[in-house]
Every structure is written in C-alpha cells, then in structure tokens.
PDB file of C-alpha atoms in Angstrom:
ATOM      1  CA  MET A   1     158.830  -4.685 265.065  1.00  0.00           C
ATOM      2  CA  GLY A   2     156.108  -4.789 262.354  1.00  0.00           C
ATOM      3  CA  ARG A   3     152.409  -5.207 263.047  1.00  0.00           C
ATOM      4  CA  ARG A   4     151.195  -8.764 263.520  1.00  0.00           C
ATOM      5  CA  PRO A   5     149.255  -9.937 260.407  1.00  0.00           C
ATOM      6  CA  ARG A   6     145.521 -10.201 260.730  1.00  0.00           C
ATOM      7  CA  ILE A   7     143.996 -13.710 261.068  1.00  0.00           C
ATOM      8  CA  GLU A   8     140.995 -13.625 258.839  1.00  0.00           C
ATOM      9  CA  TYR A   9     138.885 -16.325 257.229  1.00  0.00           C
ATOM     10  CA  GLU A  10     135.193 -16.718 256.486  1.00  0.00           C
ATOM     11  CA  GLY A  11     133.129 -17.813 259.504  1.00  0.00           C
ATOM     12  CA  ALA A  12     135.652 -16.506 262.017  1.00  0.00           C
ATOM     13  CA  ILE A  13     134.355 -15.140 265.365  1.00  0.00           C
ATOM     14  CA  TYR A  14     136.094 -12.036 266.739  1.00  0.00           C
ATOM     15  CA  HIS A  15     136.098  -9.814 269.869  1.00  0.00           C
ATOM     16  CA  VAL A  16     136.832  -6.414 268.314  1.00  0.00           C
ATOM     17  CA  ILE A  17     138.028  -3.510 270.418  1.00  0.00           C
ATOM     18  CA  GLN A  18     138.467   0.013 269.060  1.00  0.00           C
ATOM     19  CA  ARG A  19     139.596   3.015 271.168  1.00  0.00           C
ATOM     20  CA  GLY A  20     139.374   6.711 270.643  1.00  0.00           C
ATOM     21  CA  ASN A  21     142.569   8.557 269.546  1.00  0.00           C
ATOM     22  CA  ASN A  22     144.833   9.247 272.622  1.00  0.00           C
ATOM     23  CA  GLN A  23     142.037   7.757 274.862  1.00  0.00           C
ATOM     24  CA  GLU A  24     139.788  10.595 274.065  1.00  0.00           C
ATOM     25  CA  TYR A  25     136.113  10.336 275.022  1.00  0.00           C
ATOM     26  CA  ILE A  26     134.693  10.353 271.534  1.00  0.00           C
ATOM     27  CA  PHE A  27     131.451   8.805 272.795  1.00  0.00           C
ATOM     28  CA  ALA A  28     130.912  11.254 275.706  1.00  0.00           C
ATOM     29  CA  ASP A  29     127.660  12.403 273.990  1.00  0.00           C
ATOM     30  CA  ASP A  30     124.965   9.773 274.004  1.00  0.00           C
ATOM     31  CA  SER A  31     123.893  10.852 270.492  1.00  0.00           C
ATOM     32  CA  ASP A  32     127.380   9.880 269.317  1.00  0.00           C
ATOM     33  CA  LYS A  33     126.900   6.356 270.847  1.00  0.00           C
ATOM     34  CA  ALA A  34     123.565   5.986 269.129  1.00  0.00           C
ATOM     35  CA  TYR A  35     125.059   7.079 265.793  1.00  0.00           C
ATOM     36  CA  LEU A  36     127.911   4.603 266.131  1.00  0.00           C
ATOM     37  CA  LEU A  37     125.268   1.844 266.769  1.00  0.00           C
ATOM     38  CA  LYS A  38     123.247   2.896 263.759  1.00  0.00           C
ATOM     39  CA  GLN A  39     126.359   2.618 261.563  1.00  0.00           C
ATOM     40  CA  ILE A  40     127.068  -0.894 263.029  1.00  0.00           C
ATOM     41  CA  ASP A  41     123.483  -2.016 262.337  1.00  0.00           C
ATOM     42  CA  GLU A  42     123.558  -0.601 258.823  1.00  0.00           C
ATOM     43  CA  CYS A  43     126.854  -2.245 258.108  1.00  0.00           C
ATOM     44  CA  ARG A  44     125.618  -5.560 259.500  1.00  0.00           C
ATOM     45  CA  ARG A  45     122.731  -5.578 257.080  1.00  0.00           C
ATOM     46  CA  GLY A  46     124.836  -4.248 254.105  1.00  0.00           C
ATOM     47  CA  LEU A  47     127.982  -6.369 254.461  1.00  0.00           C
ATOM     48  CA  GLY A  48     126.464  -9.431 256.050  1.00  0.00           C
ATOM     49  CA  PHE A  49     128.045 -10.379 259.346  1.00  0.00           C
ATOM     50  CA  ARG A  50     126.415 -11.792 262.433  1.00  0.00           C
ATOM     51  CA  LEU A  51     126.573  -9.554 265.515  1.00  0.00           C
ATOM     52  CA  PHE A  52     126.294 -11.264 268.895  1.00  0.00           C
ATOM     53  CA  GLY A  53     127.055  -8.441 271.188  1.00  0.00           C
ATOM     54  CA  TYR A  54     128.308  -4.876 271.704  1.00  0.00           C
ATOM     55  CA  VAL A  55     129.037  -2.118 274.265  1.00  0.00           C
ATOM     56  CA  VAL A  56     129.822   1.442 273.549  1.00  0.00           C
ATOM     57  CA  MET A  57     131.775   3.130 276.408  1.00  0.00           C
ATOM     58  CA  GLY A  58     133.015   6.750 276.692  1.00  0.00           C
ATOM     59  CA  ASN A  59     136.357   6.291 274.907  1.00  0.00           C
ATOM     60  CA  HIS A  60     136.074   2.926 273.218  1.00  0.00           C
ATOM     61  CA  TYR A  61     133.657   0.213 271.958  1.00  0.00           C
ATOM     62  CA  HIS A  62     133.553  -3.553 271.816  1.00  0.00           C
ATOM     63  CA  LEU A  63     131.951  -5.912 269.254  1.00  0.00           C
ATOM     64  CA  LEU A  64     131.441  -9.609 269.175  1.00  0.00           C
ATOM     65  CA  LEU A  65     130.813 -10.853 265.643  1.00  0.00           C
ATOM     66  CA  LYS A  66     131.146 -13.530 263.063  1.00  0.00           C
ATOM     67  CA  THR A  67     132.239 -12.758 259.559  1.00  0.00           C
ATOM     68  CA  GLU A  68     130.479 -14.181 256.581  1.00  0.00           C
ATOM     69  CA  ARG A  69     130.760 -12.856 253.041  1.00  0.00           C
ATOM     70  CA  LYS A  70     133.038  -9.817 253.705  1.00  0.00           C
ATOM     71  CA  PRO A  71     136.410  -9.787 255.672  1.00  0.00           C
ATOM     72  CA  LEU A  72     136.716  -8.074 259.068  1.00  0.00           C
ATOM     73  CA  SER A  73     138.960  -5.392 257.658  1.00  0.00           C
ATOM     74  CA  LYS A  74     136.194  -4.255 255.245  1.00  0.00           C
ATOM     75  CA  ILE A  75     133.528  -4.273 258.028  1.00  0.00           C
ATOM     76  CA  MET A  76     135.687  -2.214 260.423  1.00  0.00           C
ATOM     77  CA  HIS A  77     136.774   0.182 257.599  1.00  0.00           C
ATOM     78  CA  ARG A  78     133.209   0.940 256.847  1.00  0.00           C
ATOM     79  CA  ILE A  79     132.038   1.352 260.442  1.00  0.00           C
ATOM     80  CA  ASN A  80     134.998   3.505 261.673  1.00  0.00           C
ATOM     81  CA  GLY A  81     135.157   5.617 258.420  1.00  0.00           C
ATOM     82  CA  ASN A  82     131.413   6.555 258.664  1.00  0.00           C
ATOM     83  CA  PHE A  83     131.730   7.504 262.272  1.00  0.00           C
ATOM     84  CA  ALA A  84     134.908   9.521 261.857  1.00  0.00           C
ATOM     85  CA  ARG A  85     133.394  11.546 259.106  1.00  0.00           C
ATOM     86  CA  HIS A  86     130.342  12.176 261.201  1.00  0.00           C
ATOM     87  CA  PHE A  87     132.367  13.086 264.346  1.00  0.00           C
ATOM     88  CA  ASN A  88     134.736  15.467 262.452  1.00  0.00           C
ATOM     89  CA  LEU A  89     131.904  17.276 260.754  1.00  0.00           C
ATOM     90  CA  LYS A  90     129.777  17.610 263.858  1.00  0.00           C
ATOM     91  CA  TYR A  91     132.580  19.025 266.084  1.00  0.00           C
ATOM     92  CA  GLN A  92     134.258  20.929 263.208  1.00  0.00           C
ATOM     93  CA  ARG A  93     137.560  19.145 263.627  1.00  0.00           C
ATOM     94  CA  SER A  94     139.925  17.063 261.444  1.00  0.00           C
ATOM     95  CA  GLY A  95     142.515  14.337 262.073  1.00  0.00           C
ATOM     96  CA  HIS A  96     142.304  10.856 263.566  1.00  0.00           C
ATOM     97  CA  VAL A  97     139.236   9.877 265.578  1.00  0.00           C
ATOM     98  CA  PHE A  98     140.403   6.366 266.473  1.00  0.00           C
ATOM     99  CA  GLN A  99     143.684   5.138 268.017  1.00  0.00           C
ATOM    100  CA  GLY A 100     145.382   3.255 265.344  1.00  0.00           C
ATOM    101  CA  ARG A 101     143.872  -0.003 264.055  1.00  0.00           C
ATOM    102  CA  TYR A 102     141.309  -1.933 265.915  1.00  0.00           C
ATOM    103  CA  LYS A 103     142.231  -4.976 267.965  1.00  0.00           C
ATOM    104  CA  ALA A 104     140.609  -8.259 266.710  1.00  0.00           C
ATOM    105  CA  ILE A 105     140.904 -11.309 269.012  1.00  0.00           C
ATOM    106  CA  LEU A 106     139.974 -14.558 267.377  1.00  0.00           C
ATOM    107  CA  ILE A 107     137.604 -16.840 269.313  1.00  0.00           C
ATOM    108  CA  GLN A 108     137.540 -20.608 268.940  1.00  0.00           C
ATOM    109  CA  ASP A 109     133.865 -21.364 269.457  1.00  0.00           C
ATOM    110  CA  GLU A 110     130.719 -20.812 271.474  1.00  0.00           C
ATOM    111  CA  ARG A 111     132.296 -22.017 274.773  1.00  0.00           C
ATOM    112  CA  TYR A 112     134.600 -19.053 274.716  1.00  0.00           C
ATOM    113  CA  LEU A 113     132.164 -16.805 273.078  1.00  0.00           C
ATOM    114  CA  LEU A 114     129.805 -16.799 276.150  1.00  0.00           C
ATOM    115  CA  ALA A 115     132.611 -15.749 278.456  1.00  0.00           C
ATOM    116  CA  VAL A 116     133.634 -12.943 276.086  1.00  0.00           C
ATOM    117  CA  LEU A 117     130.014 -11.653 275.874  1.00  0.00           C
ATOM    118  CA  ARG A 118     129.876 -11.603 279.657  1.00  0.00           C
ATOM    119  CA  TYR A 119     133.006  -9.533 279.696  1.00  0.00           C
ATOM    120  CA  ILE A 120     131.649  -7.120 277.125  1.00  0.00           C
ATOM    121  CA  HIS A 121     128.344  -6.636 278.902  1.00  0.00           C
ATOM    122  CA  ARG A 122     130.011  -6.160 282.210  1.00  0.00           C
ATOM    123  CA  ASN A 123     132.312  -3.518 280.960  1.00  0.00           C
ATOM    124  CA  PRO A 124     130.224  -0.647 282.340  1.00  0.00           C
ATOM    125  CA  VAL A 125     129.883  -2.427 285.707  1.00  0.00           C
ATOM    126  CA  ALA A 126     133.664  -2.922 285.854  1.00  0.00           C
ATOM    127  CA  ALA A 127     134.263   0.648 284.863  1.00  0.00           C
ATOM    128  CA  GLY A 128     131.976   1.950 287.604  1.00  0.00           C
ATOM    129  CA  VAL A 129     129.544   3.786 285.323  1.00  0.00           C
ATOM    130  CA  SER A 130     126.637   1.312 286.009  1.00  0.00           C
ATOM    131  CA  ASP A 131     125.602  -0.804 288.938  1.00  0.00           C
ATOM    132  CA  THR A 132     124.277  -3.638 286.760  1.00  0.00           C
ATOM    133  CA  THR A 133     124.487  -4.722 283.106  1.00  0.00           C
ATOM    134  CA  THR A 134     120.785  -3.826 282.676  1.00  0.00           C
ATOM    135  CA  ASP A 135     121.379  -0.137 283.724  1.00  0.00           C
ATOM    136  CA  TYR A 136     123.535   0.605 280.840  1.00  0.00           C
ATOM    137  CA  ALA A 137     121.663   1.722 277.706  1.00  0.00           C
ATOM    138  CA  TYR A 138     124.446   1.206 275.120  1.00  0.00           C
ATOM    139  CA  SER A 139     125.101  -2.510 275.250  1.00  0.00           C
ATOM    140  CA  SER A 140     123.325  -5.381 273.767  1.00  0.00           C
ATOM    141  CA  ASP A 141     122.450  -6.815 277.227  1.00  0.00           C
ATOM    142  CA  ASN A 142     118.945  -5.430 277.204  1.00  0.00           C
ATOM    143  CA  TYR A 143     118.301  -6.888 273.681  1.00  0.00           C
ATOM    144  CA  TYR A 144     119.056 -10.355 275.124  1.00  0.00           C
ATOM    145  CA  ARG A 145     116.657  -9.819 278.012  1.00  0.00           C
ATOM    146  CA  ARG A 146     113.755  -8.038 276.343  1.00  0.00           C
ATOM    147  CA  GLN A 147     114.612  -7.214 272.722  1.00  0.00           C
ATOM    148  CA  GLN A 148     115.193  -3.474 273.367  1.00  0.00           C
ATOM    149  CA  GLY A 149     117.971  -1.490 271.751  1.00  0.00           C
ATOM    150  CA  TRP A 150     119.807  -2.165 268.563  1.00  0.00           C
ATOM    151  CA  PRO A 151     119.305  -5.737 267.333  1.00  0.00           C
ATOM    152  CA  VAL A 152     121.886  -8.574 267.706  1.00  0.00           C
ATOM    153  CA  ASP A 153     121.798 -12.266 266.813  1.00  0.00           C
ATOM    154  CA  ILE A 154     120.734 -13.780 270.204  1.00  0.00           C
ATOM    155  CA  ASP A 155     119.682 -17.244 268.992  1.00  0.00           C
ATOM    156  CA  MET A 156     123.201 -18.899 268.950  1.00  0.00           C
ATOM    157  CA  VAL A 157     124.062 -17.664 272.317  1.00  0.00           C
ATOM    158  CA  LEU A 158     120.820 -18.621 273.960  1.00  0.00           C
ATOM    159  CA  ASP A 159     120.614 -21.960 272.233  1.00  0.00           C
ATOM    160  CA  CYS A 160     124.017 -22.812 273.695  1.00  0.00           C
ATOM    161  CA  LEU A 161     122.572 -22.296 277.180  1.00  0.00           C
ATOM    162  CA  ALA A 162     119.347 -24.304 276.832  1.00  0.00           C
ATOM    163  CA  ASP A 163     116.851 -25.677 274.288  1.00  0.00           C
ATOM    164  CA  ASP A 164     113.901 -23.996 276.006  1.00  0.00           C
ATOM    165  CA  ARG A 165     114.037 -20.208 275.521  1.00  0.00           C
ATOM    166  CA  LEU A 166     112.749 -19.321 278.962  1.00  0.00           C
ATOM    167  CA  LYS A 167     115.354 -21.541 280.611  1.00  0.00           C
ATOM    168  CA  ALA A 168     117.943 -20.116 278.313  1.00  0.00           C
ATOM    169  CA  LEU A 169     117.058 -16.495 279.459  1.00  0.00           C
ATOM    170  CA  GLU A 170     117.235 -17.554 282.993  1.00  0.00           C
ATOM    171  CA  LYS A 171     120.702 -19.017 282.484  1.00  0.00           C
ATOM    172  CA  TYR A 172     121.784 -15.943 280.530  1.00  0.00           C
ATOM    173  CA  GLN A 173     120.877 -13.742 283.546  1.00  0.00           C
ATOM    174  CA  GLU A 174     122.744 -15.915 285.883  1.00  0.00           C
ATOM    175  CA  LEU A 175     125.750 -15.830 283.578  1.00  0.00           C
ATOM    176  CA  MET A 176     125.785 -11.953 283.431  1.00  0.00           C
ATOM    177  CA  ALA A 177     125.648 -11.783 287.195  1.00  0.00           C
ATOM    178  CA  GLN A 178     128.834 -13.698 287.583  1.00  0.00           C
ATOM    179  CA  GLU A 179     132.136 -11.834 287.973  1.00  0.00           C
ATOM    180  CA  ASP A 180     135.060 -12.919 285.980  1.00  0.00           C
ATOM    181  CA  ASP A 181     138.597 -11.381 286.475  1.00  0.00           C
ATOM    182  CA  THR A 182     139.975 -12.701 283.263  1.00  0.00           C
ATOM    183  CA  ASP A 183     141.432 -10.147 280.902  1.00  0.00           C
ATOM    184  CA  TYR A 184     139.896 -10.915 277.529  1.00  0.00           C
ATOM    185  CA  GLU A 185     141.791  -8.111 275.918  1.00  0.00           C
ATOM    186  CA  ASP A 186     145.384  -9.045 276.461  1.00  0.00           C
ATOM    187  CA  GLN A 187     145.542 -11.887 273.900  1.00  0.00           C
ATOM    188  CA  ASP A 188     145.370 -12.648 270.238  1.00  0.00           C
ATOM    189  CA  VAL A 189     143.513 -15.910 270.237  1.00  0.00           C
ATOM    190  CA  ILE A 190     140.934 -17.243 272.744  1.00  0.00           C
ATOM    191  CA  GLY A 191     140.654 -20.962 272.780  1.00  0.00           C
ATOM    192  CA  GLU A 192     142.482 -24.279 273.308  1.00  0.00           C
ATOM    193  CA  GLU A 193     146.281 -24.287 272.630  1.00  0.00           C
ATOM    194  CA  SER A 194     145.746 -26.604 269.610  1.00  0.00           C
ATOM    195  CA  PHE A 195     143.391 -24.046 268.049  1.00  0.00           C
ATOM    196  CA  SER A 196     145.806 -21.252 268.642  1.00  0.00           C
ATOM    197  CA  MET A 197     148.554 -23.217 266.867  1.00  0.00           C
ATOM    198  CA  THR A 198     146.480 -23.785 263.760  1.00  0.00           C
ATOM    199  CA  VAL A 199     145.678 -20.169 263.125  1.00  0.00           C
ATOM    200  CA  ARG A 200     149.259 -18.723 263.508  1.00  0.00           C
ATOM    201  CA  PRO A 201     150.033 -16.388 260.566  1.00  0.00           C
ATOM    202  CA  ARG A 202     152.372 -17.689 257.895  1.00  0.00           C
ATOM    203  CA  SER A 203     155.160 -15.123 258.901  1.00  0.00           C
ATOM    204  CA  GLU A 204     155.432 -16.829 262.261  1.00  0.00           C
ATOM    205  CA  VAL A 205     156.443 -20.297 261.027  1.00  0.00           C
ATOM    206  CA  ALA A 206     159.498 -21.903 259.454  1.00  0.00           C
ATOM    207  CA  GLU A 207     159.813 -23.307 255.908  1.00  0.00           C
ATOM    208  CA  ARG A 208     157.312 -26.067 255.418  1.00  0.00           C
ATOM    209  CA  LYS A 209     156.670 -28.961 253.128  1.00  0.00           C
ATOM    210  CA  PRO A 210     154.218 -28.041 250.242  1.00  0.00           C
ATOM    211  CA  LEU A 211     150.547 -28.913 250.958  1.00  0.00           C
ATOM    212  CA  ASP A 212     150.203 -30.984 247.736  1.00  0.00           C
ATOM    213  CA  ALA A 213     153.279 -32.964 248.900  1.00  0.00           C
ATOM    214  CA  ILE A 214     151.578 -33.518 252.328  1.00  0.00           C
ATOM    215  CA  LEU A 215     148.460 -34.804 250.609  1.00  0.00           C
ATOM    216  CA  MET A 216     150.487 -37.282 248.648  1.00  0.00           C
ATOM    217  CA  ASP A 217     152.042 -38.525 251.835  1.00  0.00           C
ATOM    218  CA  THR A 218     148.544 -39.666 253.159  1.00  0.00           C
ATOM    219  CA  GLY A 219     148.775 -42.685 250.897  1.00  0.00           C
ATOM    220  CA  ALA A 220     145.858 -41.579 248.639  1.00  0.00           C
ATOM    221  CA  SER A 221     145.834 -43.046 245.131  1.00  0.00           C
ATOM    222  CA  PRO A 222     146.505 -40.696 242.136  1.00  0.00           C
ATOM    223  CA  ASP A 223     142.728 -40.802 241.471  1.00  0.00           C
ATOM    224  CA  ASP A 224     141.758 -40.149 245.060  1.00  0.00           C
ATOM    225  CA  TYR A 225     144.382 -37.349 245.226  1.00  0.00           C
ATOM    226  CA  GLN A 226     142.682 -35.617 242.277  1.00  0.00           C
ATOM    227  CA  GLN A 227     139.175 -36.098 243.684  1.00  0.00           C
ATOM    228  CA  ILE A 228     140.243 -34.506 246.971  1.00  0.00           C
ATOM    229  CA  LYS A 229     141.871 -31.579 245.256  1.00  0.00           C
ATOM    230  CA  ALA A 230     138.696 -31.188 243.213  1.00  0.00           C
ATOM    231  CA  GLY A 231     136.622 -30.852 246.463  1.00  0.00           C
ATOM    232  CA  SER A 232     134.954 -34.228 246.285  1.00  0.00           C
ATOM    233  CA  ARG A 233     132.910 -35.255 249.288  1.00  0.00           C
ATOM    234  CA  ARG A 234     132.943 -39.002 248.738  1.00  0.00           C
ATOM    235  CA  ARG A 235     132.997 -40.860 252.038  1.00  0.00           C
ATOM    236  CA  HIS A 236     136.005 -42.982 251.312  1.00  0.00           C
ATOM    237  CA  LEU A 237     138.247 -39.942 250.977  1.00  0.00           C
ATOM    238  CA  THR A 238     137.617 -38.791 254.478  1.00  0.00           C
ATOM    239  CA  PRO A 239     140.488 -40.763 256.085  1.00  0.00           C
ATOM    240  CA  TYR A 240     142.887 -39.257 253.713  1.00  0.00           C
ATOM    241  CA  LYS A 241     141.567 -35.782 254.358  1.00  0.00           C
ATOM    242  CA  ARG A 242     141.911 -36.312 258.121  1.00  0.00           C
ATOM    243  CA  ARG A 243     145.492 -37.599 257.717  1.00  0.00           C
ATOM    244  CA  TYR A 244     146.256 -34.626 255.460  1.00  0.00           C
ATOM    245  CA  ILE A 245     144.880 -32.135 257.986  1.00  0.00           C
ATOM    246  CA  GLU A 246     146.914 -33.771 260.832  1.00  0.00           C
ATOM    247  CA  PHE A 247     150.138 -33.756 258.738  1.00  0.00           C
ATOM    248  CA  ALA A 248     149.561 -30.172 257.713  1.00  0.00           C
ATOM    249  CA  LEU A 249     148.817 -28.975 261.210  1.00  0.00           C
ATOM    250  CA  GLU A 250     152.170 -30.545 262.297  1.00  0.00           C
ATOM    251  CA  GLN A 251     153.863 -28.427 259.656  1.00  0.00           C
ATOM    252  CA  LYS A 252     152.132 -25.343 261.193  1.00  0.00           C
ATOM    253  CA  TYR A 253     149.802 -24.467 258.318  1.00  0.00           C
ATOM    254  CA  THR A 254     146.740 -22.545 259.200  1.00  0.00           C
ATOM    255  CA  LEU A 255     143.213 -23.900 258.950  1.00  0.00           C
ATOM    256  CA  LYS A 256     142.550 -21.405 256.055  1.00  0.00           C
ATOM    257  CA  GLU A 257     145.644 -22.517 254.127  1.00  0.00           C
ATOM    258  CA  ILE A 258     144.794 -26.250 254.637  1.00  0.00           C
ATOM    259  CA  GLY A 259     141.156 -25.663 253.499  1.00  0.00           C
ATOM    260  CA  GLU A 260     141.918 -23.680 250.449  1.00  0.00           C
ATOM    261  CA  ASN A 261     144.112 -26.359 249.089  1.00  0.00           C
ATOM    262  CA  ILE A 262     141.389 -28.880 248.990  1.00  0.00           C
ATOM    263  CA  GLY A 263     138.256 -26.799 248.584  1.00  0.00           C
ATOM    264  CA  LEU A 264     137.105 -26.596 252.193  1.00  0.00           C
ATOM    265  CA  THR A 265     136.411 -23.578 254.535  1.00  0.00           C
ATOM    266  CA  ALA A 266     138.543 -23.181 257.734  1.00  0.00           C
ATOM    267  CA  ASN A 267     135.582 -24.045 259.822  1.00  0.00           C
ATOM    268  CA  ALA A 268     134.970 -27.325 257.751  1.00  0.00           C
ATOM    269  CA  VAL A 269     138.708 -28.215 258.222  1.00  0.00           C
ATOM    270  CA  PHE A 270     138.489 -27.717 262.005  1.00  0.00           C
ATOM    271  CA  ASP A 271     135.244 -29.719 262.291  1.00  0.00           C
ATOM    272  CA  LEU A 272     136.681 -32.525 260.257  1.00  0.00           C
ATOM    273  CA  TRP A 273     139.902 -32.565 262.416  1.00  0.00           C
ATOM    274  CA  LYS A 274     138.255 -32.424 265.821  1.00  0.00           C
ATOM    275  CA  ARG A 275     135.983 -35.479 264.981  1.00  0.00           C
ATOM    276  CA  GLN A 276     138.969 -37.725 264.825  1.00  0.00           C
TER     277      GLN A 276
END
C-alpha cells in the first residue's frame, strides 16, 4: 500500500512527530537537543510559521505548529536536513538520521490544540525521565510559565484559557497537571468527524461532480456565479457560497479544493460553513 497523501493547506495546525532512525537515541547529548531547537527557531523566523509547543526526547521530537506562507513539507525538510548534516558531521557517520518521513497529525482548532499541547509537554513525565513538566529543560513548558528556553507563540493558547493573563497562567498550570491517557499519535486528524471528512485526500474519494457544476446548482444567477468565482465578498452572495460549500462537502471535496475554486482559504471555507 502506498503512503497516504499529506493534508496541507495554509493556516493548518499540525502535531508533528519525528523519530530517530531505528529508534536510535539521536538526542542523547543535550547539546544535540539544543542544536535541533536552534534550527527550529531559525526556521520559524525564516520560513514564517507559528510554533505553539515542542519537546525533544532522546530518540524523537514533537512540534505543535501552524503553517503560514510555506507548506509543512518545506519546513520539515529544512529542519531535518540541517540537523542531519550536523549530526553526521559531529559523529563522523553517514546515512539516515531520521526514521522515514515525519508524521503530521492535522488538528481542527484550539479546543483540540490544548489537549495535544498537554500531551506534548507531559511526554517526559509519561516516559519516566521527569517527575513534572517543569523539570524537563527541552520542552516549551517553561516558556509558557516564565518565558525561559526557546521561544514559542504562547498568546493564542493562553488567550483560549482566559482573558486575564495571570488567570490564564493558573489555568495552564492546572491543565498541565492533569493526566490524559488518550493516544494523540495513533490518528491522522484530531477533531470532529465532520472536520475529518472535509480534509480527506482526493485519492480516497470516488468520482465527484465538478465544483463549477456544484456552484451552478446553488441557484446563483450567471452574474452572481461570475462574482463568486472572482472572489467577490458582497453580502448577498453568502447564501450561495454556503450552499455551494454544503453541496461540495457532500461530494467529499476538501476544504482546500472548495476554497481554491472560489478564491477562499481552507480556514475561511470552514468558518463560513460552521456559521450556518
């Protein structure tokens, strides 16, 4: 069976997991953990993505991020390539450093993001290498608590917990103390079933009606049809767009495919659809 296609679109949130080749401890030396985090930070500033959390363990690492200008594939190629060159040179070796391609789990929104962040930060505790999340130096937990370590974007997460920053930090600490036995690695999409259906790759769905034909089925006039296709945001076109999205989802098109046909991002399509 071939590899599943990546689900990638601008603004997507991912839980990324990358393991060492053959489960080797490629981060056994703390200086190697620090070097990886330096590469992640430089890549974040150079390629423009939002980083919400990370942890670097002995034989693997986790990232929680949101893509912006560049696709996830380019981001991970840069990070892993830079680290692999450093690792092979430092230890005078050659060959693969990482185990195949990384795993990227698509996350619906901030409700699920919080649970995954807790899972990432509690990785050292679950593995028995740390008594608490704060005891482990190579995760973003301490940056949330006291802005120590490599920087991450904490605002979105803390704003989800409370408007007042001190109250948000209290709730964050409570969240990190909670245990959760959910396996956030053994899945491809984290979210509601309806969201999972909208992001299925094209190869997994049967023959579908063309998107332009679906748009015409909404009852839009020829002039309205042309305006929608041109990306117009006029208010009277909204009902037709919502009908088009609903019909297209029934045909198993992805958010990205639906949006590209009428000049919207995948996030904008989802926001318009869920407000119905």
